[in-house]
Coordinates of C-alpha atoms and ligand atoms in Angstrom, one line a residue:
M1 CA 17.4 -25.8 -13.6
T2 CA 18.6 -28.9 -15.6
V3 CA 21.7 -28.7 -17.8
F4 CA 22.3 -31.1 -20.6
E5 CA 25.7 -31.4 -22.2
H6 CA 26.6 -33.0 -25.5
K7 CA 29.7 -32.5 -27.7
G8 CA 30.9 -29.7 -25.5
K9 CA 27.7 -27.7 -25.8
L10 CA 25.1 -27.0 -23.1
L11 CA 21.3 -26.9 -23.2
I12 CA 19.5 -25.5 -20.2
V13 CA 15.9 -26.6 -19.5
D14 CA 14.1 -24.2 -17.1
C15 CA 15.8 -21.8 -14.7
G16 CA 13.5 -21.2 -11.7
V17 CA 13.6 -19.8 -8.2
L18 CA 12.7 -21.2 -4.8
F19 CA 10.8 -19.1 -2.3
P20 CA 12.3 -18.6 1.2
E21 CA 10.9 -20.4 4.2
E22 CA 10.4 -19.0 7.7
T23 CA 13.9 -20.1 8.6
Q24 CA 15.4 -17.9 5.9
P25 CA 14.4 -14.4 7.1
G26 CA 15.2 -11.4 4.8
I27 CA 15.6 -13.6 1.7
N28 CA 13.6 -12.5 -1.4
V29 CA 14.2 -15.6 -3.6
I30 CA 16.7 -18.4 -3.9
L31 CA 18.5 -19.0 -7.2
P32 CA 20.1 -22.1 -8.8
D33 CA 23.9 -22.2 -8.4
F34 CA 25.4 -21.1 -11.7
S35 CA 29.0 -21.6 -10.6
S36 CA 29.5 -24.9 -12.5
I37 CA 28.5 -23.3 -15.8
R38 CA 29.9 -19.8 -15.2
D39 CA 33.1 -20.3 -17.1
R40 CA 31.2 -22.0 -19.9
L41 CA 28.5 -19.4 -20.6
Q42 CA 29.6 -19.3 -24.3
D43 CA 28.9 -23.0 -24.7
I44 CA 25.2 -22.5 -23.8
E45 CA 23.1 -23.1 -27.0
A46 CA 19.8 -22.1 -25.5
I47 CA 17.5 -22.0 -22.5
V48 CA 14.3 -24.0 -23.1
L49 CA 11.4 -22.9 -20.8
T50 CA 8.7 -25.5 -20.4
H51 CA 6.1 -23.1 -18.9
G52 CA 5.8 -19.7 -17.2
H53 CA 5.8 -20.5 -13.5
E54 CA 8.2 -18.7 -11.3
D55 CA 9.9 -21.9 -10.2
H56 CA 10.8 -22.5 -13.9
I57 CA 11.5 -19.0 -15.2
G58 CA 12.3 -16.8 -12.1
G59 CA 16.1 -17.4 -12.3
V60 CA 16.4 -16.4 -16.0
P61 CA 17.1 -12.7 -15.4
Y62 CA 20.0 -13.6 -13.1
L63 CA 21.5 -16.0 -15.6
L64 CA 21.1 -13.4 -18.5
R65 CA 22.9 -10.9 -16.3
E66 CA 26.0 -13.1 -16.8
R67 CA 25.4 -13.5 -20.6
K68 CA 22.7 -11.4 -22.2
D69 CA 22.3 -13.1 -25.6
I70 CA 21.5 -16.7 -24.6
P71 CA 18.6 -17.6 -26.8
I72 CA 15.4 -18.4 -24.9
I73 CA 13.1 -21.0 -26.5
G74 CA 9.5 -21.3 -25.3
T75 CA 5.8 -21.0 -26.3
E76 CA 4.0 -17.7 -26.8
L77 CA 2.6 -17.2 -23.2
T78 CA 5.8 -18.4 -21.5
L79 CA 7.9 -16.0 -23.6
A80 CA 5.4 -13.2 -22.9
F81 CA 5.7 -13.8 -19.1
I82 CA 9.6 -14.0 -19.2
S83 CA 9.9 -10.9 -21.4
A84 CA 7.7 -8.8 -19.0
K85 CA 9.9 -10.0 -16.2
L86 CA 13.1 -9.2 -18.1
E87 CA 11.9 -5.8 -19.0
E88 CA 11.8 -5.0 -15.3
H89 CA 15.4 -6.1 -15.2
R90 CA 16.1 -3.9 -18.3
I91 CA 17.2 -6.9 -20.3
T92 CA 16.1 -7.3 -24.0
P93 CA 16.2 -11.1 -24.6
R94 CA 16.8 -13.1 -27.7
L95 CA 13.5 -15.1 -28.0
I96 CA 12.7 -18.1 -30.1
E97 CA 9.0 -18.9 -30.1
I98 CA 7.9 -22.5 -30.6
E99 CA 4.6 -24.4 -30.7
E100 CA 3.7 -27.9 -29.6
G101 CA 4.4 -30.4 -32.4
Q102 CA 7.4 -28.5 -33.7
R103 CA 11.0 -29.6 -34.0
R104 CA 14.1 -27.4 -34.1
K105 CA 17.8 -27.6 -33.6
A106 CA 19.9 -25.9 -30.9
G107 CA 23.5 -26.8 -31.7
P108 CA 23.9 -30.6 -31.3
F109 CA 20.5 -30.9 -29.6
D110 CA 17.5 -31.8 -31.8
L111 CA 14.4 -30.6 -29.8
E112 CA 10.8 -31.6 -30.1
F113 CA 8.0 -30.0 -28.2
L114 CA 4.8 -31.7 -26.9
A115 CA 1.7 -30.1 -25.4
V116 CA 1.2 -30.7 -21.7
N117 CA -1.6 -29.7 -19.5
H118 CA -0.8 -27.9 -16.2
S119 CA -2.2 -25.1 -14.0
I120 CA -0.8 -22.5 -16.4
P121 CA -1.6 -22.6 -20.2
D122 CA 0.8 -23.2 -23.0
G123 CA 3.1 -25.7 -21.2
V124 CA 5.3 -28.1 -23.1
A125 CA 7.3 -31.2 -22.6
V126 CA 10.6 -31.3 -24.5
A127 CA 12.2 -34.3 -26.2
I128 CA 15.9 -33.9 -26.7
R129 CA 17.6 -36.1 -29.4
T130 CA 21.4 -36.4 -29.6
E131 CA 23.8 -39.1 -30.7
A132 CA 23.7 -40.2 -27.1
G133 CA 20.0 -41.1 -27.2
L134 CA 16.5 -39.6 -26.7
V135 CA 15.7 -37.8 -23.5
L136 CA 12.1 -36.8 -22.6
V137 CA 11.6 -34.0 -20.0
T138 CA 7.9 -33.6 -19.0
G139 CA 8.2 -30.2 -17.3
D140 CA 5.2 -29.8 -14.9
F141 CA 2.2 -31.7 -16.1
K142 CA -1.0 -33.4 -15.4
M143 CA -3.5 -35.3 -17.6
D144 CA -6.8 -33.3 -17.1
Q145 CA -9.2 -34.8 -19.6
F146 CA -11.5 -31.8 -19.5
P147 CA -9.2 -28.8 -19.4
L148 CA -10.7 -25.4 -19.7
D149 CA -8.6 -24.6 -22.8
K150 CA -9.3 -28.0 -24.4
R151 CA -5.5 -28.5 -24.7
L152 CA -4.8 -32.1 -23.6
T153 CA -1.4 -33.6 -22.7
D154 CA -0.1 -35.1 -25.9
L155 CA -0.2 -38.8 -24.9
P156 CA -0.1 -39.9 -28.5
G157 CA 3.2 -38.0 -28.8
F158 CA 4.5 -39.6 -25.6
A159 CA 3.5 -43.0 -27.0
R160 CA 5.2 -42.3 -30.4
L161 CA 8.4 -41.4 -28.5
G162 CA 8.0 -44.5 -26.5
E163 CA 8.0 -46.6 -29.7
E164 CA 11.1 -44.7 -30.9
G165 CA 12.7 -45.6 -27.6
V166 CA 13.1 -43.1 -24.7
D167 CA 16.6 -43.6 -23.2
L168 CA 16.1 -41.2 -20.3
F169 CA 12.9 -39.9 -18.8
L170 CA 12.7 -36.9 -16.5
T171 CA 9.2 -36.7 -15.0
D172 CA 7.4 -34.4 -12.6
S173 CA 7.4 -35.9 -9.1
T174 CA 5.3 -33.3 -7.2
N175 CA 2.2 -35.5 -6.7
A176 CA 3.8 -38.9 -6.9
E177 CA 2.7 -39.6 -3.3
V178 CA -0.9 -38.9 -4.1
P179 CA -2.9 -42.0 -5.2
G180 CA -5.3 -42.0 -8.1
F181 CA -5.8 -39.3 -10.6
T182 CA -5.8 -35.5 -10.2
V183 CA -9.4 -34.3 -10.7
T184 CA -10.3 -32.0 -13.5
E185 CA -10.3 -28.2 -13.2
E186 CA -14.0 -28.3 -14.2
D187 CA -14.8 -30.1 -10.9
I188 CA -14.3 -27.0 -8.8
R189 CA -16.8 -24.9 -10.7
P190 CA -19.7 -25.9 -8.4
A191 CA -17.7 -24.8 -5.3
I192 CA -16.8 -21.5 -6.9
D193 CA -20.4 -21.0 -7.9
A194 CA -21.6 -21.7 -4.4
V195 CA -19.3 -18.9 -3.1
F196 CA -20.7 -16.5 -5.7
R197 CA -24.3 -17.5 -5.0
T198 CA -24.1 -17.0 -1.2
A199 CA -21.6 -14.2 -0.7
P200 CA -23.6 -11.3 0.8
R201 CA -21.1 -8.5 0.0
R202 CA -17.7 -8.2 -1.7
I203 CA -15.8 -11.3 -3.0
I204 CA -12.0 -11.1 -2.8
V205 CA -10.2 -13.9 -4.6
S206 CA -6.5 -14.7 -4.1
S207 CA -4.5 -16.8 -6.4
F208 CA -1.1 -17.1 -8.1
A209 CA -0.6 -14.3 -10.6
S210 CA 0.1 -17.0 -13.2
H211 CA -2.9 -19.3 -12.6
V212 CA -4.8 -18.3 -15.8
H213 CA -7.2 -21.2 -15.7
R214 CA -8.3 -20.6 -12.1
I215 CA -8.8 -16.9 -12.8
Q216 CA -10.8 -17.8 -15.9
Q217 CA -13.1 -19.7 -13.6
V218 CA -13.5 -16.7 -11.3
I219 CA -14.2 -14.4 -14.3
D220 CA -16.8 -16.9 -15.7
A221 CA -18.5 -17.1 -12.3
A222 CA -18.5 -13.3 -12.0
A223 CA -20.1 -13.0 -15.4
R224 CA -22.8 -15.6 -14.5
H225 CA -23.5 -13.8 -11.2
N226 CA -23.4 -10.3 -12.6
R227 CA -20.4 -9.0 -10.7
K228 CA -17.6 -6.7 -12.0
V229 CA -14.0 -7.7 -11.6
A230 CA -10.9 -5.7 -10.7
F231 CA -7.3 -7.0 -10.6
V232 CA -5.0 -5.8 -7.8
G233 CA -1.3 -6.2 -7.5
R234 CA 1.5 -5.5 -10.0
S235 CA 2.2 -9.1 -11.1
M236 CA -1.5 -10.0 -11.3
V237 CA -2.4 -6.9 -13.4
R238 CA 0.7 -7.5 -15.6
N239 CA 0.2 -11.2 -16.2
M240 CA -3.6 -11.1 -16.7
G241 CA -3.1 -8.2 -19.2
I242 CA -0.7 -10.4 -21.2
A243 CA -2.9 -13.5 -21.0
E244 CA -6.0 -11.6 -22.2
K245 CA -4.1 -9.9 -25.0
L246 CA -2.8 -13.2 -26.3
G247 CA -6.2 -14.8 -26.0
F248 CA -5.4 -17.2 -23.1
L249 CA -7.9 -15.4 -20.9
Q250 CA -11.4 -14.7 -22.1
V251 CA -12.9 -11.6 -20.5
P252 CA -16.4 -10.5 -21.5
K253 CA -16.5 -6.9 -22.6
G254 CA -17.2 -4.4 -19.8
L255 CA -16.5 -7.0 -17.0
L256 CA -13.2 -5.5 -15.9
V257 CA -13.2 -2.3 -13.9
D258 CA -10.6 -0.3 -12.0
V259 CA -10.6 -1.0 -8.3
K260 CA -11.3 2.7 -7.7
A261 CA -14.7 2.2 -9.2
F262 CA -15.7 -0.1 -6.3
D263 CA -16.5 3.0 -4.2
R264 CA -19.4 3.8 -6.5
M265 CA -20.7 0.2 -6.8
K266 CA -22.8 -2.0 -4.5
D267 CA -20.8 -4.5 -2.5
D268 CA -22.6 -7.5 -3.9
K269 CA -21.7 -6.5 -7.5
V270 CA -17.9 -6.7 -7.2
V271 CA -15.0 -9.2 -7.2
L272 CA -11.4 -8.3 -6.5
I273 CA -8.7 -10.7 -7.7
C274 CA -5.3 -10.3 -6.0
T275 CA -2.1 -12.1 -5.1
G276 CA -1.0 -13.3 -1.7
S277 CA -2.6 -16.8 -1.4
Q278 CA 0.6 -18.1 0.2
G279 CA 0.6 -15.5 3.0
E280 CA 3.4 -13.5 1.5
P281 CA 3.7 -10.5 3.9
M282 CA 4.0 -7.8 1.2
A283 CA 1.1 -9.1 -1.1
A284 CA -2.3 -7.5 -1.1
L285 CA -4.1 -10.1 0.9
A286 CA -1.7 -10.0 3.9
R287 CA -2.0 -6.2 3.9
M288 CA -5.8 -6.5 3.9
A289 CA -5.6 -8.9 6.8
N290 CA -3.5 -6.3 8.7
R291 CA -5.7 -3.4 7.6
E292 CA -2.8 -1.8 5.8
H293 CA -4.6 -1.9 2.4
T294 CA -7.0 0.6 0.9
I295 CA -9.6 -2.3 0.7
K296 CA -10.9 -2.5 4.3
I297 CA -12.2 -6.0 5.0
G298 CA -15.4 -6.1 6.9
E299 CA -18.4 -8.1 8.1
G300 CA -20.0 -10.0 5.2
D301 CA -17.0 -9.9 2.9
T302 CA -16.0 -13.3 1.4
V303 CA -12.4 -14.2 0.8
L304 CA -11.7 -17.1 -1.6
L305 CA -8.2 -18.6 -1.5
A306 CA -8.3 -20.4 -4.9
S307 CA -4.8 -22.0 -4.8
S308 CA -2.6 -24.6 -3.3
L309 CA -1.0 -24.4 0.1
I310 CA 2.7 -24.8 -0.6
P311 CA 4.5 -26.8 2.2
G312 CA 6.4 -24.4 4.4
N313 CA 3.9 -21.6 4.0
E314 CA 1.2 -22.9 6.3
N315 CA 1.9 -20.6 9.3
S316 CA 1.9 -17.5 7.1
I317 CA -1.3 -18.5 5.4
Y318 CA -3.2 -19.3 8.6
R319 CA -1.9 -16.0 10.1
V320 CA -3.6 -14.2 7.1
I321 CA -6.8 -16.3 7.4
N322 CA -7.0 -15.4 11.1
G323 CA -6.5 -11.7 10.4
L324 CA -9.2 -11.7 7.7
T325 CA -11.7 -13.6 9.9
R326 CA -11.1 -11.3 12.8
W327 CA -12.4 -8.4 10.6
G328 CA -15.5 -10.4 9.9
A329 CA -14.7 -12.0 6.6
N330 CA -15.8 -15.5 5.6
V331 CA -12.7 -17.3 4.3
V332 CA -13.2 -20.1 1.9
H333 CA -10.1 -22.2 1.1
K334 CA -9.1 -25.8 0.1
G335 CA -9.4 -26.9 3.7
N336 CA -13.1 -26.2 3.9
A337 CA -14.3 -26.3 0.3
K338 CA -13.4 -27.9 -3.1
V339 CA -11.9 -24.7 -4.5
H340 CA -8.5 -26.0 -5.6
V341 CA -7.2 -28.9 -7.8
S342 CA -3.5 -29.6 -8.2
G343 CA -1.6 -28.8 -11.4
H344 CA 0.4 -32.0 -11.2
A345 CA -0.1 -35.6 -12.2
S346 CA -0.9 -38.0 -9.4
A347 CA 0.4 -41.6 -9.1
G348 CA -2.3 -43.0 -11.4
E349 CA -1.3 -40.6 -14.2
L350 CA 2.4 -41.2 -13.7
V351 CA 2.0 -44.9 -14.0
Y352 CA 0.0 -44.5 -17.1
V353 CA 2.7 -42.4 -18.6
Y354 CA 5.5 -44.8 -17.6
N355 CA 3.5 -47.6 -19.4
I356 CA 3.2 -45.7 -22.7
V357 CA 6.7 -44.1 -22.7
K358 CA 8.4 -47.4 -21.6
P359 CA 11.7 -45.5 -20.7
K360 CA 15.0 -47.4 -20.4
N361 CA 16.2 -45.1 -17.6
V362 CA 14.3 -42.8 -15.3
L363 CA 15.4 -39.7 -13.4
P364 CA 12.4 -38.5 -11.3
Y365 CA 12.7 -34.7 -10.9
H366 CA 10.8 -31.7 -9.6
G367 CA 10.0 -32.5 -6.0
E368 CA 11.4 -33.0 -2.6
W369 CA 13.3 -36.2 -1.8
R370 CA 10.1 -38.1 -0.6
H371 CA 8.4 -37.1 -3.9
L372 CA 11.3 -38.3 -6.0
K373 CA 11.4 -41.6 -4.1
S374 CA 7.7 -42.2 -4.5
N375 CA 8.0 -41.5 -8.2
A376 CA 10.9 -43.9 -8.5
D377 CA 8.8 -46.6 -6.8
L378 CA 6.1 -46.1 -9.4
A379 CA 8.6 -46.5 -12.2
I380 CA 10.0 -49.7 -10.7
R381 CA 6.4 -51.1 -10.3
T382 CA 5.9 -50.6 -14.1
G383 CA 8.9 -52.7 -14.8
V384 CA 11.8 -50.3 -15.1
P385 CA 14.9 -52.1 -13.6
E386 CA 15.6 -50.7 -10.2
E387 CA 19.2 -49.9 -11.1
Q388 CA 18.0 -47.8 -14.0
V389 CA 15.9 -45.5 -11.8
L390 CA 18.2 -42.8 -10.4
V391 CA 17.0 -40.8 -7.3
V392 CA 19.5 -38.0 -7.0
E393 CA 19.7 -34.6 -5.4
D394 CA 20.6 -31.3 -7.0
G395 CA 24.2 -31.1 -8.3
V396 CA 24.6 -34.8 -9.1
V397 CA 25.9 -35.5 -12.6
V398 CA 24.3 -38.3 -14.6
D399 CA 25.9 -39.7 -17.8
L400 CA 23.9 -41.4 -20.5
V401 CA 26.2 -43.7 -22.5
D402 CA 25.2 -46.6 -24.7
G403 CA 21.6 -46.5 -23.3
V404 CA 22.6 -46.7 -19.7
A405 CA 22.3 -43.8 -17.2
K406 CA 24.8 -43.7 -14.4
V407 CA 25.8 -41.3 -11.7
T408 CA 29.3 -40.1 -12.5
G409 CA 30.0 -37.0 -10.5
R410 CA 28.8 -33.9 -8.7
V411 CA 29.0 -30.2 -9.2
A412 CA 28.3 -27.3 -6.8
A413 CA 24.6 -26.8 -6.2
E414 CA 24.4 -24.4 -3.3
L415 CA 21.3 -22.3 -2.6
V416 CA 22.1 -18.8 -3.9
F417 CA 20.2 -16.2 -1.9
V418 CA 19.0 -12.9 -3.2
H419 CA 18.7 -10.3 -0.5
G420 CA 17.3 -7.1 -1.9
M421 CA 19.9 -6.0 -4.5
T422 CA 22.6 -8.5 -3.4
V423 CA 22.9 -11.8 -5.2
G424 CA 24.7 -14.6 -3.4
G425 CA 28.2 -13.6 -2.5
G426 CA 30.4 -14.9 0.3
G427 CA 29.0 -15.4 3.7
S428 CA 25.3 -15.6 2.8
E429 CA 24.9 -18.9 4.7
E430 CA 26.6 -17.3 7.8
A431 CA 24.5 -14.2 7.5
L432 CA 21.4 -16.3 7.5
A433 CA 22.6 -18.3 10.5
D434 CA 23.1 -15.0 12.3
R435 CA 19.6 -13.8 11.4
V436 CA 18.1 -17.0 12.8
Q437 CA 20.2 -16.7 16.0
L438 CA 19.3 -13.0 16.3
S439 CA 15.6 -13.9 16.0
N440 CA 15.9 -16.6 18.6
D441 CA 18.2 -15.1 21.3
G442 CA 18.9 -11.5 20.4
A443 CA 22.2 -9.7 20.5
V444 CA 24.7 -8.6 23.1
T445 CA 27.5 -6.1 22.5
I446 CA 30.5 -5.8 24.9
L447 CA 32.3 -2.6 24.9
G448 CA 35.8 -2.1 26.5
I449 CA 38.3 0.8 26.5
L450 CA 41.9 -0.3 26.6
D451 CA 45.0 1.6 27.8
T452 CA 47.6 0.2 25.5
R453 CA 50.5 1.4 27.7
T454 CA 49.3 -0.4 30.8
G455 CA 47.4 -3.3 29.1
L456 CA 44.5 -2.5 31.4
L457 CA 40.9 -1.5 30.8
T458 CA 40.4 2.1 31.8
E459 CA 36.9 1.3 33.2
P460 CA 34.6 -1.7 33.6
V461 CA 33.2 -3.2 30.4
E462 CA 29.7 -2.1 29.2
F463 CA 27.0 -4.3 27.8
I464 CA 24.4 -3.3 25.2
A465 CA 21.7 -5.9 24.8
R466 CA 18.9 -6.0 22.1
G467 CA 16.2 -8.7 22.2
F468 CA 18.1 -10.6 24.9
V469 CA 15.3 -11.5 27.2
Q470 CA 16.6 -11.5 30.8
D471 CA 16.2 -9.0 33.6
N472 CA 19.3 -6.9 34.3
E473 CA 20.7 -9.2 36.9
W474 CA 22.6 -11.0 34.1
I475 CA 25.0 -8.1 33.7
Q476 CA 26.6 -8.8 37.1
G477 CA 27.3 -12.4 36.2
A478 CA 28.5 -11.5 32.8
T479 CA 30.8 -8.8 34.2
K480 CA 32.3 -11.3 36.6
S481 CA 32.8 -13.9 33.9
I482 CA 34.8 -11.4 31.9
D483 CA 36.8 -10.2 34.9
D484 CA 37.7 -13.9 35.6
A485 CA 38.7 -14.5 32.0
L486 CA 40.9 -11.3 32.1
R487 CA 42.5 -12.3 35.3
A488 CA 43.3 -15.7 33.8
A489 CA 44.7 -14.2 30.7
N490 CA 46.5 -11.3 32.3
K491 CA 49.7 -13.1 33.3
V492 CA 51.3 -11.2 30.4
K493 CA 49.8 -7.8 29.6
I494 CA 47.4 -7.6 26.8
V495 CA 47.9 -4.6 24.5
N496 CA 46.2 -6.0 21.5
G497 CA 42.5 -4.9 21.1
A498 CA 41.6 -7.8 18.8
E499 CA 43.0 -10.4 21.3
L500 CA 40.9 -8.8 24.0
E501 CA 37.8 -8.9 21.9
D502 CA 38.3 -12.6 21.4
I503 CA 38.6 -13.1 25.2
F504 CA 35.4 -11.1 25.7
T505 CA 33.4 -13.1 23.1
Q506 CA 34.7 -16.5 24.2
S507 CA 34.2 -16.0 27.9
L508 CA 30.7 -14.5 27.5
T509 CA 29.7 -17.3 25.1
R510 CA 30.8 -19.9 27.6
W511 CA 29.1 -18.2 30.5
M512 CA 25.8 -17.7 28.5
Q513 CA 25.8 -21.3 27.5
R514 CA 26.3 -22.5 31.1
K515 CA 23.9 -20.1 32.7
Y516 CA 21.0 -19.8 30.1
R517 CA 21.6 -22.7 27.7
R518 CA 21.3 -20.2 24.9
I519 CA 23.7 -17.9 23.1
P520 CA 22.8 -14.5 21.6
V521 CA 24.8 -13.0 18.8
I522 CA 27.8 -11.6 20.7
T523 CA 29.9 -8.7 19.4
S524 CA 32.9 -7.4 21.3
V525 CA 34.4 -4.0 20.6
V526 CA 37.6 -2.7 22.2
V527 CA 38.8 0.8 21.5
D528 CA 42.1 2.4 22.5
A529 CA 42.0 4.9 25.3
Ligands
ZN1 ZN1 4.5 -25.3 -12.8

């Protein structure tokens, strides 16, 4: 999420989510931190969405919960995807549909939209003109010269803006480390064809539920090889229905069937398209790998992972691949066949764009630190002065004044966790730390019964341990450590249960650390006799 401010008004460009990593157990998604704009919701003129990927639109329902009538500006497909999502959140949005080539005002912001090519159709870059200057935000893009939908990134438009004078350029950094040019989507057709030619039984394809171009390729291959296609999974069925209805996905008549029809069809006549290419445990593919899905994977089935491998998801994905191969499936993925191309511009394309946009100031965005840094290096090589290339992390405030961009401050930009129905809230960092500690070292509860008149325990403390991997001998040592601590503290009598709980926790923590070099989550409970 990027927020632009001019004359006291705000313009938001994209509002996405992050997906949790293995170190963030129990988290559904991670939202941008709205705290710095929370008391200025009425100043927001609009949200501009560059394209329909989750990491650009997934946070919108949570922002609209705070103010329902913020106008959302985007292209047809992007708005269709966000409205379907908002419908699930029971929010009816104010939508403003735009097309590439159009200009429109949002308060003091004069917006122009330019077509960009990406792994989802209908993406746009947005140029923002204000009295402070001209800002160009690419969104996610690449420069595929043979895109399936024939919609090229609008380089003439970029060049025209370059001539006008781009004061600040925010450009996609995802593939800045990758040399050369991202190959065209067309290039993977032979690899997909090879899978279809040689698969002896069912073909199961897993991809992102938004990857319309890739799914188009699979549908085309199915048509060529005389197979029927079924979509599985809520988001896949929903998004592909929308894409087909709006004409972004071309499906030959009679090609789609319900998955239930597979029972009556021959195995070499079917293709199933589902989600789960990132190893997400609840998605169809992971459930197939665990034999928890109605589709039972067997000998001769072919699974095609037609997607990227997002850093951080490797373990989950290989777990799923192992599960599938154990049941006899042949798994084809980007590691063993050319079945994926990236949706992002590589270094060659980025340099090309720098040279035609000729920006005065550059703010590499969308990527991890190493990607931002690589992108910055590219900008500097094309002649942008080093001090005008700002590599900054989330939350940093950049001012554009008299054609010069400068870091001028910082706002809160914490990760806001969504756990089930709970959004953020105090202590979510601590809760997460507890979960990680629990998963590493388990939990121990100490239970004591206190006679408040004497200040003595009425019986020895009890321990309840879960997931703490030691044989029971530890209890003796732990009991002794608590007795010692009590003796040391008992010069005056302790009648306060809370004080006793602290003594329990501290002494056990110290002893565990000394004895085992690891500390479970320790909870002490003292009740009055
Ligand atoms: Zn994207």
